[in-house]
Amino acid sequence: MAEAHQAVAFQFTVSPEGVDLRLSHAALQQVYLAGLRSWKKKIIRLRNSLMRGVFPASPASWLVMVVAILGSQASRLDPSMGLIGKIKEQLPASPYLCEPARAGLGALVFATLLWLGLVGTMRGALRALLCYHGWMEEEHGHTSHTTKLWLALVKIFGGRRPLLYSYQASLPCLPVPALLDTLQRYLASVRPLLPEPQFQRAAGLAQDFERSLGPRLQWYLTLKSWWATNYVSDWWEEYVYLRSRGPLMVNSNYYAMDFLYVTPTPVQAARAGNMVHAMLLYRHKLEREQIKPLMVQGTLPMCSAQYERMFNTTRIPGVEADSLQHRRDSQHVAVFHAGRFFRLELYPGGRLLGPRALQAQFQRILDDPVAPAPGEETLAALTAGPREPWARARQTYFRSGQNQESLRAVEQAAFFITLDSTEQGLLGPEPGRALDCYSKALLHGQCHDRWFDKSFTLIVFRNGKVGLNAEHSWADAPIIGHLWEYTLATDVFQLGYSSEGHCKGEVQPSLPPPQKLQWEIPEECQRVIQGSLRAARALADDVDFHTFAFKDFGKGLIKRCRTSPDGFIQLALQLAHYRDKGKFCLTYEAAMTRLFREGRTETVRSCSVESCNFVRAMLDPTQSVLSEPWGLSTSQTPIQQLELFDLHNHPDYISCGGGFGPVDDNGYGVSYIILGENLLTFHVSCKFSSPETDAHRFGAHIRTALLDLRALFQTPPQ
């Protein structure tokens, strides 16, 4: 246990001759370096806080203002119209301040006050400008003069070189829609799904709600919107996610895939080394707010609040509700391999390990022959099963001793890593089926080899393929997608590999090995673990998955048809679903509300009267029926950093997106990504236990629907 000895800064022995004190210089050096790193981060946070506080101005603009005012004073001009003189009169008398010094100090105070006034004016103007959303209602490609003027003003008042959180204070709050508008939108969304008698009953209930309970609830909501930054997000996080008692695996967590056609190296430890190093480079930029805020059309800022809990975050199970534990810093990662847990330090000597050193550390874990302790191999199944048994087991068996320390090492890690013993990707004689297996491996694995409570788990397979499984409560998929795009691009285009597939750089042979975590899991706890594992495996075995690439055409052709690519795909999904089930259903499409402060997700109800009429026109059906659950849950994975990928010279080096499990037991979950101009990728999920669904059948219907829509839009009007 050399690691344990190194963690002790000093040792002493009491004897008749006195106290023998022995210092560990290596441990003291680690303490010093950790403190130094902490203070550096505090200074950076202070500097960034100052820069955010004056944005869209900059601290340098204050200096320009002071120099301008002092210069005008030297030229015997008074831009203050006498205010500088009055400020000078209010300064306390002092023998150390001569008249020129008093005049200069008065000018400095006036310049500072004028600068602060201009900063406040610019912030207020930007906030007012960002409250305008009329541009959303305009036809694509036909921008009004009002919107053009508005965009010009946003660029003027938007500042230069913003930090990640610079726009947060200027973003508008999410407005509360009028009660009547909410009821009308609800009735419009259920109109295509309800027979006339049931629709009239729903309309009557809506009228009763409008006259009775509705106004009181609307007032409560409006009251909350006055003092809360966002009146939805905290409830969304708590009631949609943290209070859910079902398993996170499949039901909530989602995944992201590697490059579809390319594996940069077949060496598992090397791929892990590059990926982890790239993620930590991203964390370094995130801590310093050097990531550019996401902008709509390159002009309109989106909320960046969700980035804050990307790293060093774990969902802690509770009996009635979970909670999120976030630490400002973590200097290690937790690694799982062959049933064992390890702690891998990232900053020995105070500096981040390079890719080659990380590869060597991961190889040490892969070569470690130590067997798992009793119960250790399937311990992570607690995070895959129902929440209440895990919460009670955590309170009972992990409150003290080695179990507490080891669990703390996992939960306080920067993120979790699984060195998987299987191979995944486009393999074997049936690459399509292999891709489906790859999806299921990322979504649930073996149900005990991912820590589903961590903000995300990096999964590195034996053949070098990678993926990611993310917990959903702390942020939505585009946030983790931003990290994933940066990581993949940095892995291949910046870090790279040697001709033998190893990471570049120098090996550090003097590094201490990763520390194997120790567990003492009693038999009664092992029985709880096995119960969670049985529940998780039953859920995982019921998931049917089909992932496929559609190469016949992409957004290039769709845009030439003067149609929105997302709208085109949503119509194709409606047509495919009707062909698959013979009925319409309530459809969920995720939409971001990040144009508002702390905005997260809202629902686009894609099944509308118009879309149903379109499907009927395509098929001339005779049936339409009620379906209240989210029978079709959809989400597009946007590519946010196209500048990181060269699709012209390296068209294969792009991720095929990610997916999630079905929301309804008898429905479908569909995630899709629009890749370049000529490729669409779909991830379709459903349950084997449902007699109504089949992922491969629905995938075939999606292909047919897309081709039918292409033929329709390319047919010249008669």
Tab-separated table of C-alpha atoms in Angstrom, residues 154-320:
chain	number	residue	atom	x	y	z
A	154	VAL	CA	-27.257	43.494	-30.940
A	155	LYS	CA	-23.842	43.328	-32.600
A	156	ILE	CA	-23.046	46.877	-31.472
A	157	PHE	CA	-24.053	46.334	-27.846
A	158	GLY	CA	-23.003	42.664	-27.716
A	159	GLY	CA	-19.395	43.317	-26.759
A	160	ARG	CA	-16.212	41.676	-27.964
A	161	ARG	CA	-14.399	38.515	-26.853
A	162	PRO	CA	-17.031	37.328	-24.368
A	163	LEU	CA	-16.263	34.737	-21.725
A	164	LEU	CA	-18.488	31.685	-21.392
A	165	TYR	CA	-20.772	33.338	-18.815
A	166	SER	CA	-20.462	36.956	-19.984
A	167	TYR	CA	-24.025	37.156	-21.339
A	168	GLN	CA	-25.768	35.529	-18.373
A	169	ALA	CA	-26.800	38.786	-16.687
A	170	SER	CA	-28.135	40.178	-19.978
A	171	LEU	CA	-30.336	37.244	-20.930
A	172	PRO	CA	-34.072	37.808	-20.424
A	173	CYS	CA	-36.123	35.727	-18.033
A	174	LEU	CA	-38.473	33.097	-19.424
A	175	PRO	CA	-41.900	34.788	-19.771
A	176	VAL	CA	-45.047	33.220	-18.354
A	177	PRO	CA	-47.522	32.556	-21.195
A	178	ALA	CA	-51.081	33.777	-20.743
A	179	LEU	CA	-53.474	31.201	-19.335
A	180	LEU	CA	-55.773	31.409	-22.352
A	181	ASP	CA	-52.848	30.883	-24.736
A	182	THR	CA	-51.775	27.799	-22.776
A	183	LEU	CA	-55.259	26.281	-22.941
A	184	GLN	CA	-55.613	27.014	-26.655
A	185	ARG	CA	-52.239	25.427	-27.391
A	186	TYR	CA	-53.178	22.377	-25.351
A	187	LEU	CA	-56.453	21.916	-27.217
A	188	ALA	CA	-54.680	22.379	-30.558
A	189	SER	CA	-52.166	19.659	-29.629
A	190	VAL	CA	-54.838	17.071	-28.702
A	191	ARG	CA	-57.256	17.971	-31.528
A	192	PRO	CA	-55.788	15.521	-34.074
A	193	LEU	CA	-55.729	12.713	-31.492
A	194	LEU	CA	-59.254	12.835	-30.048
A	195	PRO	CA	-62.579	11.827	-31.576
A	196	GLU	CA	-65.090	14.673	-31.571
A	197	PRO	CA	-66.968	13.665	-28.362
A	198	GLN	CA	-63.740	13.322	-26.383
A	199	PHE	CA	-62.388	16.581	-27.781
A	200	GLN	CA	-65.563	18.440	-26.761
A	201	ARG	CA	-65.178	17.001	-23.264
A	202	ALA	CA	-61.544	18.156	-23.150
A	203	ALA	CA	-62.620	21.627	-24.314
A	204	GLY	CA	-65.242	21.760	-21.555
A	205	LEU	CA	-62.702	20.760	-18.928
A	206	ALA	CA	-60.351	23.462	-20.221
A	207	GLN	CA	-63.107	26.066	-19.853
A	208	ASP	CA	-63.821	24.920	-16.300
A	209	PHE	CA	-60.103	25.141	-15.483
A	210	GLU	CA	-59.954	28.660	-16.952
A	211	ARG	CA	-62.808	29.835	-14.724
A	212	SER	CA	-61.859	28.011	-11.496
A	213	LEU	CA	-58.388	26.802	-10.520
A	214	GLY	CA	-56.470	28.181	-13.499
A	215	PRO	CA	-56.265	31.882	-12.523
A	216	ARG	CA	-54.981	31.054	-9.019
A	217	LEU	CA	-52.252	28.749	-10.347
A	218	GLN	CA	-51.390	31.332	-12.994
A	219	TRP	CA	-50.930	33.939	-10.261
A	220	TYR	CA	-48.623	31.629	-8.298
A	221	LEU	CA	-46.579	31.024	-11.428
A	222	THR	CA	-46.373	34.738	-12.216
A	223	LEU	CA	-45.356	35.489	-8.628
A	224	LYS	CA	-42.549	32.943	-8.845
A	225	SER	CA	-41.369	34.402	-12.151
A	226	TRP	CA	-40.869	37.786	-10.456
A	227	TRP	CA	-38.275	36.543	-7.973
A	228	ALA	CA	-36.883	33.356	-9.573
A	229	THR	CA	-34.267	33.503	-12.319
A	230	ASN	CA	-36.269	30.884	-14.208
A	231	TYR	CA	-39.686	29.771	-12.987
A	232	VAL	CA	-39.435	26.337	-14.641
A	233	SER	CA	-35.888	24.989	-14.426
A	234	ASP	CA	-35.678	24.202	-10.704
A	235	TRP	CA	-39.018	22.354	-10.779
A	236	TRP	CA	-37.989	20.603	-13.982
A	237	GLU	CA	-34.770	19.357	-12.400
A	238	GLU	CA	-36.467	18.243	-9.183
A	239	TYR	CA	-39.757	16.752	-10.346
A	240	VAL	CA	-38.808	15.396	-13.774
A	241	TYR	CA	-35.460	13.960	-12.701
A	242	LEU	CA	-34.457	13.966	-9.030
A	243	ARG	CA	-37.785	12.734	-7.615
A	244	SER	CA	-38.079	9.916	-10.120
A	245	ARG	CA	-37.661	6.593	-8.287
A	246	GLY	CA	-37.177	4.405	-11.343
A	247	PRO	CA	-33.778	3.358	-12.736
A	248	LEU	CA	-31.631	6.022	-14.394
A	249	MET	CA	-30.291	3.466	-16.855
A	250	VAL	CA	-32.393	3.412	-20.056
A	251	ASN	CA	-35.133	5.623	-18.556
A	252	SER	CA	-33.098	8.809	-18.130
A	253	ASN	CA	-29.435	8.473	-19.088
A	254	TYR	CA	-28.444	8.811	-22.731
A	255	TYR	CA	-25.329	8.049	-24.773
A	256	ALA	CA	-22.986	9.469	-27.414
A	257	MET	CA	-21.107	7.477	-30.067
A	258	ASP	CA	-17.608	7.485	-31.505
A	259	PHE	CA	-16.743	8.088	-35.157
A	260	LEU	CA	-18.911	5.757	-37.202
A	261	TYR	CA	-16.405	4.560	-39.814
A	262	VAL	CA	-13.028	5.305	-38.203
A	263	THR	CA	-11.240	4.073	-35.070
A	264	PRO	CA	-8.080	6.210	-34.628
A	265	THR	CA	-6.177	3.469	-32.758
A	266	PRO	CA	-6.888	-0.144	-31.785
A	267	VAL	CA	-4.870	0.246	-28.565
A	268	GLN	CA	-7.360	0.542	-25.712
A	269	ALA	CA	-5.033	2.253	-23.223
A	270	ALA	CA	-3.825	4.732	-25.858
A	271	ARG	CA	-7.350	5.761	-26.843
A	272	ALA	CA	-8.211	6.194	-23.169
A	273	GLY	CA	-5.098	8.334	-22.648
A	274	ASN	CA	-5.873	10.732	-25.484
A	275	MET	CA	-9.582	10.977	-24.683
A	276	VAL	CA	-9.047	11.667	-20.989
A	277	HIS	CA	-6.344	14.240	-21.696
A	278	ALA	CA	-8.612	15.985	-24.230
A	279	MET	CA	-11.478	16.072	-21.707
A	280	LEU	CA	-9.215	17.600	-19.082
A	281	LEU	CA	-8.043	20.225	-21.577
A	282	TYR	CA	-11.725	21.046	-22.070
A	283	ARG	CA	-12.196	21.270	-18.290
A	284	HIS	CA	-9.207	23.624	-18.122
A	285	LYS	CA	-10.871	25.917	-20.675
A	286	LEU	CA	-14.208	25.594	-18.879
A	287	GLU	CA	-12.742	26.598	-15.513
A	288	ARG	CA	-11.225	29.691	-17.120
A	289	GLU	CA	-14.432	30.416	-19.072
A	290	GLN	CA	-12.439	30.317	-22.313
A	291	ILE	CA	-15.152	28.384	-24.158
A	292	LYS	CA	-17.082	30.641	-26.495
A	293	PRO	CA	-20.762	30.980	-25.592
A	294	LEU	CA	-23.031	29.329	-28.126
A	295	MET	CA	-24.605	31.896	-30.458
A	296	VAL	CA	-27.677	31.592	-32.686
A	297	GLN	CA	-26.847	32.819	-36.185
A	298	GLY	CA	-23.519	33.971	-34.771
A	299	THR	CA	-25.236	36.880	-32.979
A	300	LEU	CA	-27.738	35.829	-30.295
A	301	PRO	CA	-26.207	34.370	-27.117
A	302	MET	CA	-27.605	31.273	-25.451
A	303	CYS	CA	-27.561	30.493	-21.747
A	304	SER	CA	-24.395	28.745	-20.540
A	305	ALA	CA	-25.511	27.900	-16.991
A	306	GLN	CA	-25.670	24.145	-17.627
A	307	TYR	CA	-21.913	23.908	-18.251
A	308	GLU	CA	-21.156	24.589	-14.568
A	309	ARG	CA	-21.829	21.021	-13.373
A	310	MET	CA	-20.271	19.090	-16.250
A	311	PHE	CA	-17.302	17.821	-14.240
A	312	ASN	CA	-16.892	16.835	-10.569
A	313	THR	CA	-20.617	16.094	-10.265
A	314	THR	CA	-22.515	13.063	-8.972
A	315	ARG	CA	-26.177	12.327	-8.400
A	316	ILE	CA	-26.607	11.169	-4.791
A	317	PRO	CA	-29.505	8.726	-4.193
A	318	GLY	CA	-32.182	9.597	-1.641
A	319	VAL	CA	-35.140	7.650	-0.332
A	320	GLU	CA	-37.689	10.191	-1.608
